Amino acid sequence: QSALTQPASVSGSPGQSITISCTGASSDIGGYNFVSWYQQHPGKAPRLMIYDVNNRPSGVSDRFSGSKSGNTASLTISGLQTEDEAHYYCSSYTDINNLEVVFGGGTKVTVL
Amino acid sequence: EVQLVQSGAEVKKPGESLKIACKGSEYGFSSYWIGWVRRVPGKDLEWMGIIYPGDSDTRYSPSFQGHVTFSVDKSVSTAYLQWSSLKASDTAIYYCARRGMTIFGVAEYFYDFWGQGTLVTVSS
């Protein structure tokens, strides 16, 4: 069982918006604004898309946005494009078990 | 452009030792923490721990403490992950990643650049 819970898959048509949820606990997402999101295409390195809940690194399209409410964080992709088809992982700082970071199980985004 | 380039895939037998590498370039290698993340096939990403190349300060996840060792060689901007005795359960892809930092030099809890991953297969 993942430390953070994500849906296994989400799909949408080109141009649509989709949202991926990431549910944790008060010891991670709910207690800190250190949520990040990563995109990974098959065989490629993960790529940082969002950090500190809702910040985009330089070079990431503004079609990607992040938010948080309580113990759940969300990644929204607007104007879905074929190149957005990939796995997406959430991550959060955690204050338990002498860990620093926990990850979600990943969500496969399919562009129909 | 910042890059982390990892060493190639390895096939080992149980009980053998292994050291894989992660070479950083185009940034101040000594000033950024390097993290290691594991993905066992079909399972989640797992945070293994971090090392600060500047002084080799190291923090391990309890799940990996005692079974792996992180090290660095600043002279060649390379971080290493090593095992003294591999198990079949160590079969996984291992990623190194650079820990993000604020403009004020404070380490963050995200990883802004990642290596391409090293596949380690342990099988008799």
GROMACS .gro file of C-alpha atoms in nm:
model
  236
    1GLN     CA    1   0.000   0.000   0.000
    2SER     CA    2   0.135   0.340  -0.101
    3ALA     CA    3   0.208   0.609   0.151
    4LEU     CA    4   0.013   0.851  -0.072
    5THR     CA    5  -0.293   0.732  -0.263
    6GLN     CA    6  -0.344   0.817  -0.627
    7PRO     CA    7  -0.595   0.682  -0.880
    8ALA     CA    8  -0.438   0.420  -1.104
    9SER     CA    9  -0.551   0.590  -1.421
   10VAL     CA   10  -0.714   0.904  -1.555
   11SER     CA   11  -0.805   0.975  -1.915
   12GLY     CA   12  -0.925   1.266  -2.122
   13SER     CA   13  -0.957   1.389  -2.477
   14PRO     CA   14  -0.725   1.646  -2.631
   15GLY     CA   15  -0.812   1.994  -2.513
   16GLN     CA   16  -0.993   1.875  -2.202
   17SER     CA   17  -0.884   1.928  -1.843
   18ILE     CA   18  -0.811   1.644  -1.603
   19THR     CA   19  -0.731   1.637  -1.234
   20ILE     CA   20  -0.523   1.379  -1.049
   21SER     CA   21  -0.573   1.348  -0.675
   22CYS     CA   22  -0.318   1.248  -0.415
   23THR     CA   23  -0.441   1.166  -0.066
   24GLY     CA   24  -0.219   1.148   0.237
   25ALA     CA   25  -0.242   1.234   0.604
   26SER     CA   26  -0.176   1.514   0.850
   27SER     CA   27   0.181   1.388   0.884
   28ASP     CA   28   0.254   1.466   0.521
   29ILE     CA   29   0.026   1.651   0.277
   30GLY     CA   30  -0.207   1.790   0.541
   31GLY     CA   31   0.067   1.924   0.763
   32TYR     CA   32   0.311   2.076   0.517
   33ASN     CA   33   0.318   2.268   0.190
   34PHE     CA   34   0.587   2.045   0.043
   35VAL     CA   35   0.391   1.859  -0.222
   36SER     CA   36   0.557   1.796  -0.555
   37TRP     CA   37   0.452   1.625  -0.877
   38TYR     CA   38   0.662   1.436  -1.131
   39GLN     CA   39   0.593   1.328  -1.487
   40GLN     CA   40   0.754   1.016  -1.625
   41HIS     CA   41   0.741   0.888  -1.980
   42PRO     CA   42   0.833   0.522  -2.040
   43GLY     CA   43   1.205   0.464  -2.015
   44LYS     CA   44   1.274   0.826  -1.921
   45ALA     CA   45   1.381   1.000  -1.603
   46PRO     CA   46   1.111   1.159  -1.388
   47ARG     CA   47   1.060   1.529  -1.453
   48LEU     CA   48   0.959   1.780  -1.186
   49MET     CA   49   0.633   1.949  -1.282
   50ILE     CA   50   0.513   2.115  -0.961
   51TYR     CA   51   0.686   2.187  -0.629
   52ASP     CA   52   0.570   2.328  -0.297
   53VAL     CA   53   0.206   2.256  -0.385
   54ASN     CA   54   0.157   2.504  -0.668
   55ASN     CA   55   0.487   2.627  -0.807
   56ARG     CA   56   0.607   2.546  -1.159
   57PRO     CA   57   0.976   2.511  -1.240
   58SER     CA   58   1.110   2.709  -1.530
   59GLY     CA   59   1.017   2.544  -1.858
   60VAL     CA   60   0.702   2.368  -1.738
   61SER     CA   61   0.388   2.468  -1.926
   62ASP     CA   62   0.131   2.677  -1.740
   63ARG     CA   63  -0.122   2.412  -1.841
   64PHE     CA   64   0.000   2.227  -1.530
   65SER     CA   65  -0.120   2.353  -1.193
   66GLY     CA   66  -0.124   2.220  -0.839
   67SER     CA   67  -0.340   2.273  -0.535
   68LYS     CA   68  -0.408   2.129  -0.191
   69SER     CA   69  -0.705   2.096   0.040
   70GLY     CA   70  -0.668   1.924   0.374
   71ASN     CA   71  -0.489   1.593   0.328
   72THR     CA   72  -0.542   1.584  -0.049
   73ALA     CA   73  -0.329   1.744  -0.319
   74SER     CA   74  -0.428   1.773  -0.683
   75LEU     CA   75  -0.257   1.816  -1.016
   76THR     CA   76  -0.464   1.965  -1.296
   77ILE     CA   77  -0.364   1.947  -1.659
   78SER     CA   78  -0.555   2.191  -1.877
   79GLY     CA   79  -0.577   2.176  -2.256
   80LEU     CA   80  -0.467   1.814  -2.256
   81GLN     CA   81  -0.215   1.728  -2.528
   82THR     CA   82  -0.093   1.395  -2.661
   83GLU     CA   83   0.253   1.453  -2.512
   84ASP     CA   84   0.094   1.469  -2.167
   85GLU     CA   85   0.033   1.095  -2.181
   86ALA     CA   86   0.263   0.961  -1.909
   87HIS     CA   87   0.273   0.846  -1.549
   88TYR     CA   88   0.241   1.113  -1.281
   89TYR     CA   89   0.365   1.073  -0.924
   90CYS     CA   90   0.294   1.291  -0.626
   91SER     CA   91   0.534   1.330  -0.339
   92SER     CA   92   0.531   1.499  -0.002
   93TYR     CA   93   0.753   1.570   0.291
   94THR     CA   94   0.664   1.345   0.585
   95ASP     CA   95   0.747   1.373   0.952
   96ILE     CA   96   0.715   1.005   1.037
   97ASN     CA   97   0.945   0.704   1.052
   98ASN     CA   98   1.262   0.908   0.996
   99LEU     CA   99   1.167   0.932   0.634
  100GLU     CA  100   1.188   1.261   0.456
  101VAL     CA  101   0.983   1.207   0.145
  102VAL     CA  102   0.704   0.970   0.048
  103PHE     CA  103   0.561   0.904  -0.296
  104GLY     CA  104   0.226   0.808  -0.439
  105GLY     CA  105   0.172   0.496  -0.642
  106GLY     CA  106   0.147   0.687  -0.968
  107THR     CA  107  -0.135   0.767  -1.210
  108LYS     CA  108  -0.132   0.672  -1.576
  109VAL     CA  109  -0.274   0.957  -1.784
  110THR     CA  110  -0.415   0.848  -2.116
  111VAL     CA  111  -0.504   1.094  -2.390
  112LEU     CA  112  -0.794   0.943  -2.582
  113GLU     CA  113   2.202   2.227  -1.862
  114VAL     CA  114   2.207   2.039  -1.533
  115GLN     CA  115   2.253   1.666  -1.588
  116LEU     CA  116   2.277   1.356  -1.375
  117VAL     CA  117   2.409   1.060  -1.570
  118GLN     CA  118   2.398   0.717  -1.410
  119SER     CA  119   2.605   0.409  -1.477
  120GLY     CA  120   2.466   0.125  -1.686
  121ALA     CA  121   2.252  -0.176  -1.603
  122GLU     CA  122   2.399  -0.447  -1.383
  123VAL     CA  123   2.328  -0.818  -1.345
  124LYS     CA  124   2.456  -0.974  -1.024
  125LYS     CA  125   2.419  -1.287  -0.814
  126PRO     CA  126   2.288  -1.290  -0.456
  127GLY     CA  127   2.568  -1.217  -0.212
  128GLU     CA  128   2.776  -1.017  -0.459
  129SER     CA  129   2.874  -0.657  -0.405
  130LEU     CA  130   2.790  -0.364  -0.632
  131LYS     CA  131   2.855   0.007  -0.663
  132ILE     CA  132   2.658   0.222  -0.907
  133ALA     CA  133   2.740   0.580  -0.999
  134CYS     CA  134   2.564   0.910  -1.061
  135LYS     CA  135   2.770   1.187  -1.223
  136GLY     CA  136   2.649   1.544  -1.200
  137SER     CA  137   2.741   1.819  -1.441
  138GLU     CA  138   2.672   2.185  -1.517
  139TYR     CA  139   2.607   2.287  -1.156
  140GLY     CA  140   2.788   2.319  -0.824
  141PHE     CA  141   2.789   1.949  -0.736
  142SER     CA  142   2.913   2.001  -0.380
  143SER     CA  143   2.630   2.238  -0.291
  144TYR     CA  144   2.323   2.025  -0.358
  145TRP     CA  145   2.202   1.715  -0.176
  146ILE     CA  146   2.173   1.402  -0.390
  147GLY     CA  147   1.888   1.165  -0.317
  148TRP     CA  148   1.845   0.801  -0.412
  149VAL     CA  149   1.506   0.655  -0.505
  150ARG     CA  150   1.416   0.295  -0.578
  151ARG     CA  151   1.147   0.150  -0.796
  152VAL     CA  152   1.085  -0.222  -0.762
  153PRO     CA  153   0.903  -0.349  -1.073
  154GLY     CA  154   0.530  -0.304  -1.030
  155LYS     CA  155   0.567  -0.114  -0.704
  156ASP     CA  156   0.595   0.244  -0.585
  157LEU     CA  157   0.885   0.481  -0.578
  158GLU     CA  158   1.069   0.457  -0.245
  159TRP     CA  159   1.291   0.724  -0.096
  160MET     CA  160   1.616   0.560   0.014
  161GLY     CA  161   1.798   0.860   0.157
  162ILE     CA  162   2.022   1.153   0.075
  163ILE     CA  163   2.385   1.259   0.084
  164TYR     CA  164   2.539   1.607   0.084
  165PRO     CA  165   2.850   1.605  -0.134
  166GLY     CA  166   2.999   1.905   0.045
  167ASP     CA  167   3.066   1.713   0.368
  168SER     CA  168   2.922   1.364   0.299
  169ASP     CA  169   2.646   1.419   0.557
  170THR     CA  170   2.413   1.123   0.500
  171ARG     CA  171   2.060   1.030   0.599
  172TYR     CA  172   1.910   0.690   0.531
  173SER     CA  173   1.552   0.573   0.523
  174PRO     CA  174   1.502   0.316   0.802
  175SER     CA  175   1.407   0.065   0.534
  176PHE     CA  176   1.754   0.086   0.378
  177GLN     CA  177   1.977   0.170   0.677
  178GLY     CA  178   2.246  -0.090   0.714
  179HIS     CA  179   2.190  -0.248   0.375
  180VAL     CA  180   2.319   0.023   0.141
  181THR     CA  181   2.590   0.286   0.160
  182PHE     CA  182   2.599   0.628  -0.004
  183SER     CA  183   2.927   0.799  -0.087
  184VAL     CA  184   3.060   1.076  -0.307
  185ASP     CA  185   3.380   1.173  -0.485
  186LYS     CA  186   3.369   1.549  -0.523
  187SER     CA  187   3.675   1.550  -0.749
  188VAL     CA  188   3.471   1.381  -1.022
  189SER     CA  189   3.127   1.516  -0.921
  190THR     CA  190   2.997   1.165  -0.868
  191ALA     CA  191   2.772   1.007  -0.609
  192TYR     CA  192   2.767   0.634  -0.546
  193LEU     CA  193   2.522   0.378  -0.411
  194GLN     CA  194   2.669   0.050  -0.300
  195TRP     CA  195   2.577  -0.287  -0.159
  196SER     CA  196   2.814  -0.530   0.010
  197SER     CA  197   2.582  -0.829  -0.025
  198LEU     CA  198   2.298  -0.814  -0.274
  199LYS     CA  199   1.967  -0.994  -0.235
  200ALA     CA  200   1.716  -1.091  -0.500
  201SER     CA  201   1.480  -0.835  -0.346
  202ASP     CA  202   1.724  -0.560  -0.446
  203THR     CA  203   1.618  -0.606  -0.807
  204ALA     CA  204   1.491  -0.264  -0.906
  205ILE     CA  205   1.560   0.056  -1.094
  206TYR     CA  206   1.761   0.302  -0.887
  207TYR     CA  207   1.743   0.674  -0.954
  208CYS     CA  208   1.964   0.952  -0.827
  209ALA     CA  209   1.814   1.298  -0.810
  210ARG     CA  210   1.925   1.647  -0.713
  211ARG     CA  211   1.739   1.791  -0.416
  212GLY     CA  212   1.594   2.132  -0.488
  213MET     CA  213   1.710   2.446  -0.313
  214THR     CA  214   1.560   2.792  -0.260
  215ILE     CA  215   1.732   3.104  -0.385
  216PHE     CA  216   1.847   3.154  -0.026
  217GLY     CA  217   2.029   2.822  -0.027
  218VAL     CA  218   1.778   2.632   0.185
  219ALA     CA  219   1.727   2.270   0.086
  220GLU     CA  220   1.377   2.184  -0.026
  221TYR     CA  221   1.177   1.861  -0.029
  222PHE     CA  222   1.152   1.808  -0.402
  223TYR     CA  223   1.397   1.677  -0.660
  224ASP     CA  224   1.450   1.903  -0.960
  225PHE     CA  225   1.679   1.690  -1.178
  226TRP     CA  226   1.691   1.314  -1.205
  227GLY     CA  227   1.925   1.058  -1.351
  228GLN     CA  228   1.801   0.817  -1.614
  229GLY     CA  229   1.799   0.527  -1.370
  230THR     CA  230   2.014   0.217  -1.328
  231LEU     CA  231   1.850  -0.123  -1.355
  232VAL     CA  232   1.996  -0.369  -1.107
  233THR     CA  233   1.901  -0.733  -1.152
  234VAL     CA  234   1.996  -0.981  -0.882
  235SER     CA  235   1.939  -1.342  -0.977
  236SER     CA  236   2.106  -1.674  -0.922
   0.00000   0.00000   0.00000
